């Protein structure tokens, strides 16, 4: 075992970044053989050195304000590619095998997405991960995560990244200092046999320093929220619901190439950009009228099965084919009530009439048409589909206008819709 306690989340992120082997073992011996997850009592990391941690160690990741154990975190990472139903079924099977030895926590789909995004290094912050011990504003934790994502050694719990211990360090500097060879400090370099007293300099400089730097009054700080806290407000990600119908022109397999790339391809085409088994996707889009400096990340799912009640205030659009059964598990199962709160979007073939239900729902469901797909001999993308981008821009314009009217801002989302 290592002589100092290591943070499990940073060790896991560092091992993933450096492609290190992670082994579930039945003892704390770093050389113990690998066993199944239901039999493991420890998790052994091989990068940067072999170290074993108890598999039931509680981590800084909190679900419903409850710390989650290392076994549940590692299991969620192993099942990162599977759909939500398969993930839940695998977790239930593992819990049956574990019995009284412990239980794997099943994450909600947003928690799981946030955890996987952080572990793979795509994000330096997570709203579910608490800061390291002694890190009040979270800057030390962010810098530590940046080090771990580059394969650098994960710092010990409670370690300070600042050189003097009086502040935090820019993550870019932390990466540089991690590879620096320490040569010495002022105490080891300035050696001599005669002690010099500089007390008189301090007395002379005291009046000058007191005049130049007057501390701000406490009443001024309390009246200014920007000065009272250093934490940045975290804006939740908006959600777009897709139709799970097999007749829909837009599915999980081709929605990313359509909304991001501005070109339509059939869901079953080889040119589709995403896997048909994906249960959720996220795309980035700059909404200039809401936040002109930072792109917004949208979460795309086909159903609300894993929704918490507060997630509905983040839904900004519902793609539909006109089939009412799509709304069976929605907060508003009646289409009229649903589209009074959330705008609907129907995408069909250009020149064809939309279904009768779509026409009956009126102006709250926006109709868009794309050109019919022409099969190519090489099954490649048709470069003549320039009108697709016009449709995509019109869809985004409608979504952005509705978000602005509902109260979306650069730093927060509406609490209800």
XYZ file of C-alpha atoms in Angstrom:
417
model
C 0.000 0.000 0.000
C 1.074 3.595 -0.519
C 2.283 5.519 2.487
C -0.132 8.392 1.857
C -3.870 8.267 1.208
C -4.821 8.966 -2.420
C -8.067 10.389 -3.756
C -9.949 7.521 -5.497
C -11.584 9.711 -8.158
C -8.306 11.350 -9.193
C -6.527 7.959 -9.272
C -9.261 6.535 -11.502
C -9.221 9.552 -13.831
C -5.412 9.452 -14.027
C -5.391 5.709 -14.841
C -7.986 6.228 -17.587
C -6.005 9.129 -19.099
C -2.761 7.129 -19.158
C -4.457 3.888 -20.277
C -3.275 2.176 -17.100
C -4.649 -1.199 -16.008
C -7.258 -1.217 -13.224
C -7.747 -4.597 -11.494
C -10.390 -5.704 -8.976
C -8.610 -7.941 -6.435
C -9.512 -9.962 -3.341
C -6.767 -8.534 -1.076
C -4.785 -5.349 -0.437
C -1.633 -6.920 -1.922
C -0.768 -4.866 -5.064
C 0.397 -8.105 -6.709
C -2.859 -9.986 -6.094
C -4.526 -11.571 -9.174
C -7.648 -10.135 -10.793
C -11.067 -11.419 -9.655
C -14.659 -10.632 -10.611
C -16.200 -7.418 -9.317
C -18.615 -9.356 -7.066
C -15.662 -11.076 -5.328
C -13.340 -8.046 -5.139
C -12.535 -6.298 -1.873
C -9.957 -3.882 -3.336
C -9.294 -1.998 -6.565
C -5.657 -2.001 -7.726
C -4.281 0.865 -9.851
C -1.070 0.295 -11.819
C -0.345 3.919 -12.787
C 1.897 5.692 -11.748
C 2.672 2.933 -9.218
C 0.716 -0.082 -8.011
C -1.632 0.904 -5.209
C -4.711 -0.848 -3.817
C -7.721 0.862 -2.274
C -10.693 -0.806 -0.543
C -13.464 -1.116 -3.104
C -16.052 0.223 -0.649
C -14.091 3.473 -0.109
C -16.436 6.463 -0.193
C -15.581 9.049 -2.880
C -16.258 12.770 -3.323
C -19.007 11.999 -5.861
C -22.361 12.544 -4.137
C -25.772 11.343 -5.359
C -28.651 13.023 -3.508
C -26.026 14.408 -1.088
C -24.870 10.868 -0.251
C -21.216 9.893 -0.975
C -20.921 7.051 -3.502
C -18.491 4.163 -3.024
C -15.610 3.328 -5.388
C -17.263 0.095 -6.581
C -20.298 1.976 -7.949
C -18.058 4.564 -9.677
C -15.885 1.889 -11.334
C -18.942 -0.151 -12.389
C -20.533 2.930 -14.027
C -17.297 3.489 -15.983
C -17.205 -0.147 -17.153
C -20.818 0.180 -18.400
C -20.377 3.611 -19.989
C -21.172 2.381 -23.524
C -24.416 0.526 -22.745
C -27.956 1.903 -22.707
C -29.728 2.825 -19.457
C -31.961 -0.324 -19.307
C -28.951 -2.629 -19.816
C -26.945 -0.670 -17.227
C -29.750 -1.002 -14.646
C -30.151 -4.723 -15.374
C -26.397 -5.327 -14.973
C -26.378 -3.378 -11.694
C -29.272 -5.459 -10.345
C -27.468 -8.688 -11.318
C -24.272 -7.543 -9.574
C -26.240 -6.571 -6.441
C -27.721 -10.098 -6.334
C -24.196 -11.559 -6.551
C -22.870 -9.217 -3.860
C -25.631 -9.976 -1.367
C -24.699 -8.690 2.082
C -21.199 -7.570 0.957
C -22.525 -4.314 -0.472
C -24.705 -2.764 -3.148
C -23.951 -0.914 -6.392
C -25.727 2.426 -6.645
C -27.728 3.028 -9.823
C -27.144 6.548 -11.150
C -29.759 8.735 -12.793
C -28.962 9.343 -16.456
C -27.743 12.947 -15.907
C -25.526 11.861 -12.975
C -24.094 9.023 -15.080
C -23.427 11.317 -18.040
C -21.748 13.914 -15.791
C -19.553 11.263 -14.103
C -18.409 9.662 -17.383
C -17.697 13.074 -18.926
C -15.497 13.986 -15.936
C -13.667 10.643 -15.803
C -12.753 10.669 -19.494
C -11.291 14.190 -19.150
C -13.868 16.086 -21.227
C -14.743 18.308 -18.244
C -12.708 19.701 -15.341
C -15.728 20.355 -13.094
C -18.761 18.376 -11.940
C -21.736 19.570 -9.941
C -21.838 16.181 -8.183
C -18.158 16.059 -7.078
C -17.304 17.831 -3.849
C -13.994 19.762 -3.547
C -10.924 18.238 -1.937
C -10.505 18.659 1.802
C -9.463 22.220 2.624
C -10.340 23.507 -0.865
C -12.968 26.187 -0.246
C -13.480 27.654 -3.723
C -12.866 24.466 -5.752
C -9.863 25.830 -7.649
C -7.456 23.263 -6.159
C -9.779 20.405 -7.122
C -10.044 21.745 -10.683
C -6.263 21.971 -10.999
C -5.869 18.459 -9.577
C -8.362 17.126 -12.121
C -6.426 18.842 -14.926
C -3.238 17.110 -13.761
C -4.944 13.715 -13.576
C -6.455 14.067 -17.073
C -2.924 14.523 -18.488
C -1.656 11.388 -16.756
C 0.247 13.330 -14.072
C 0.458 12.031 -10.512
C -2.714 12.563 -8.524
C -2.120 14.683 -5.415
C -2.762 13.328 -1.915
C -5.960 14.267 -0.120
C -5.591 17.705 1.429
C -2.500 18.529 -0.615
C -1.943 22.138 -1.705
C -1.086 22.927 -5.289
C 0.183 26.424 -4.576
C 3.923 26.781 -4.100
C 3.680 28.947 -1.001
C 0.510 27.332 0.418
C -1.262 30.726 0.391
C -3.325 30.387 -2.754
C -4.271 28.287 -5.736
C -2.451 27.733 -8.971
C -3.486 28.025 -12.595
C -3.905 24.443 -13.918
C -1.553 25.164 -16.822
C 1.176 26.197 -14.398
C 0.442 23.148 -12.269
C 1.190 20.881 -15.240
C 4.503 22.685 -15.833
C 5.542 22.568 -12.167
C 4.687 18.882 -11.993
C 7.601 18.161 -14.352
C 9.975 20.709 -12.830
C 13.144 19.684 -11.047
C 13.360 21.400 -7.679
C 16.675 23.230 -7.224
C 16.158 25.099 -3.961
C 14.408 28.039 -2.288
C 15.560 31.304 -0.709
C 16.321 29.636 2.635
C 18.605 27.003 1.112
C 20.302 29.342 -1.402
C 20.917 32.462 0.725
C 23.298 31.059 3.313
C 25.642 33.031 5.518
C 27.186 33.310 8.990
C 25.926 36.789 9.903
C 22.245 37.336 10.711
C 20.871 40.655 9.428
C 17.973 42.387 11.157
C 15.590 44.146 8.718
C 13.050 45.208 11.351
C 13.714 48.889 10.674
C 12.689 48.463 7.006
C 9.364 47.029 8.118
C 8.766 50.022 10.401
C 9.547 52.507 7.615
C 7.297 50.749 5.083
C 4.348 50.309 7.478
C 2.793 53.834 7.137
C 3.135 53.765 3.338
C 1.483 50.367 2.983
C -1.388 51.273 5.307
C -2.241 54.335 3.193
C -2.120 52.556 -0.154
C -4.144 49.456 0.759
C -7.327 50.085 2.747
C -9.409 46.903 3.280
C -12.942 47.124 1.876
C -15.733 47.445 4.416
C -17.728 44.351 5.287
C -20.989 46.104 4.397
C -19.730 46.736 0.845
C -18.823 43.063 0.384
C -22.144 41.830 1.749
C -24.051 44.148 -0.599
C -22.192 42.895 -3.658
C -22.883 39.190 -4.387
C -20.053 39.101 -6.950
C -17.552 39.857 -4.186
C -19.196 37.693 -1.547
C -18.449 34.447 -3.390
C -15.834 33.183 -5.842
C -17.906 30.298 -7.127
C -19.181 30.556 -10.684
C -22.905 29.844 -11.123
C -23.368 26.580 -12.966
C -25.873 26.645 -15.797
C -27.702 23.310 -16.262
C -27.747 21.731 -19.707
C -30.988 22.086 -21.715
C -32.681 18.849 -22.835
C -34.216 17.927 -26.207
C -36.613 14.949 -26.393
C -36.663 12.873 -29.608
C -39.366 10.539 -30.888
C -38.617 6.825 -30.299
C -40.859 5.878 -33.244
C -39.253 3.758 -35.969
C -40.985 5.940 -38.579
C -39.258 9.116 -37.389
C -36.858 10.699 -39.890
C -34.612 11.787 -37.004
C -33.325 9.176 -34.531
C -30.379 8.926 -32.153
C -28.202 7.645 -35.008
C -28.574 10.678 -37.302
C -29.742 13.591 -35.111
C -26.154 14.692 -34.332
C -25.153 14.982 -38.011
C -28.404 16.869 -38.683
C -28.373 19.429 -35.844
C -24.568 19.857 -35.723
C -23.495 19.183 -39.304
C -26.540 20.653 -41.033
C -27.119 17.660 -43.318
C -29.765 14.940 -43.270
C -28.900 11.258 -43.693
C -31.294 8.331 -43.069
C -31.150 6.767 -39.573
C -30.033 3.389 -40.972
C -27.430 4.849 -43.358
C -23.722 4.106 -42.986
C -23.155 7.858 -43.083
C -25.062 8.311 -39.796
C -22.706 9.739 -37.180
C -23.892 7.976 -34.002
C -24.546 4.467 -32.761
C -28.165 3.288 -32.845
C -27.732 1.821 -29.333
C -26.807 5.124 -27.695
C -29.300 6.115 -24.986
C -28.213 9.754 -24.831
C -26.122 12.237 -26.810
C -24.905 15.760 -26.281
C -24.231 18.448 -28.855
C -22.845 21.967 -28.540
C -24.453 25.054 -30.040
C -23.681 28.764 -29.617
C -26.931 30.571 -28.730
C -25.885 34.163 -29.435
C -28.979 35.813 -27.963
C -28.505 33.954 -24.642
C -24.720 33.609 -24.216
C -22.588 34.935 -27.112
C -19.297 33.818 -25.536
C -19.881 30.226 -24.408
C -21.532 27.382 -26.389
C -24.416 25.606 -24.672
C -24.389 21.819 -24.328
C -27.707 20.137 -25.169
C -28.630 16.655 -23.910
C -30.609 14.513 -26.398
C -32.690 11.527 -25.211
C -35.596 9.534 -26.628
C -37.614 9.218 -23.428
C -38.038 10.645 -19.904
C -37.815 7.303 -18.057
C -34.837 8.451 -15.965
C -36.117 12.016 -15.420
C -36.340 13.669 -12.024
C -39.239 16.133 -11.619
C -36.945 19.162 -11.877
C -35.568 18.014 -15.266
C -38.771 19.035 -17.034
C -37.948 22.719 -16.565
C -34.846 22.098 -18.730
C -36.697 20.552 -21.713
C -36.592 23.077 -24.576
C -38.041 21.075 -27.503
C -39.924 17.843 -28.294
C -39.469 16.192 -31.711
C -42.619 14.250 -32.676
C -44.067 12.208 -35.536
C -47.661 12.956 -34.545
C -48.143 9.708 -32.586
C -49.788 10.383 -29.210
C -48.346 7.281 -27.504
C -44.992 9.067 -27.454
C -46.259 11.257 -24.570
C -47.552 8.398 -22.361
C -44.783 8.775 -19.730
C -44.389 12.561 -20.076
C -45.244 15.026 -17.307
C -48.036 16.235 -19.605
C -49.451 13.145 -21.359
C -52.003 15.243 -23.236
C -50.502 16.775 -26.374
C -52.404 20.041 -25.954
C -51.066 20.544 -22.412
C -47.548 19.442 -23.434
C -47.168 21.900 -26.298
C -48.510 24.780 -24.214
C -45.373 24.384 -22.085
C -42.796 23.046 -24.574
C -42.603 23.725 -28.337
C -43.066 20.734 -30.631
C -41.091 20.081 -33.816
C -42.184 17.879 -36.722
C -39.718 17.056 -39.527
C -41.106 15.330 -42.626
C -40.459 15.125 -46.354
C -40.646 18.395 -48.268
C -43.897 18.746 -50.225
C -45.852 16.203 -48.142
C -48.702 17.068 -45.779
C -47.912 16.501 -42.070
C -50.021 13.879 -40.220
C -53.527 14.811 -39.145
C -52.559 14.951 -35.441
C -49.770 17.432 -36.144
C -52.140 19.686 -38.057
C -54.716 19.416 -35.242
C -52.162 20.531 -32.622
C -51.887 23.855 -34.407
C -49.131 26.462 -34.344
C -47.492 25.062 -31.193
C -45.953 22.277 -33.312
C -43.602 23.720 -35.944
C -43.485 21.904 -39.297
C -40.256 21.520 -41.273
C -39.569 19.611 -44.491
C -36.344 18.124 -45.865
C -35.664 16.832 -49.377
C -36.129 13.119 -49.927
C -32.969 11.035 -49.629
C -31.429 9.869 -52.876
C -29.553 6.597 -52.606
C -25.951 6.805 -53.814
C -23.990 3.996 -55.426
C -21.202 4.434 -52.871
C -23.605 5.102 -49.975
C -22.033 8.486 -49.320
C -23.475 11.815 -48.245
C -25.249 13.740 -51.025
C -23.374 17.051 -51.378
C -26.356 18.642 -53.121
C -28.380 18.760 -49.894
C -27.646 22.418 -49.283
C -31.220 23.166 -48.223
C -30.857 20.971 -45.139
C -28.742 23.633 -43.426
C -31.534 26.179 -43.923
C -33.971 23.873 -42.135
C -31.513 23.268 -39.288
C -30.941 26.992 -38.778
C -34.710 27.580 -38.683
C -35.112 24.859 -36.032
C -32.342 26.317 -33.856
C -33.778 29.809 -34.267
C -37.160 28.588 -32.998
C -35.558 26.771 -30.038
C -33.433 29.794 -29.110
C -36.414 32.168 -29.299
C -38.458 29.943 -27.001
C -35.559 29.552 -24.530
C -35.124 33.314 -24.344
C -38.854 33.806 -23.739
C -38.871 31.145 -21.009
C -36.092 32.918 -19.084
C -32.856 31.115 -20.065
C -29.845 33.307 -19.256
C -26.089 32.986 -19.643
C -25.713 31.727 -16.049
C -29.008 30.053 -15.116
C -32.123 28.241 -16.370
C -35.782 28.831 -15.495
C -37.041 27.027 -12.394
C -40.363 26.187 -14.069
C -41.945 26.339 -17.523
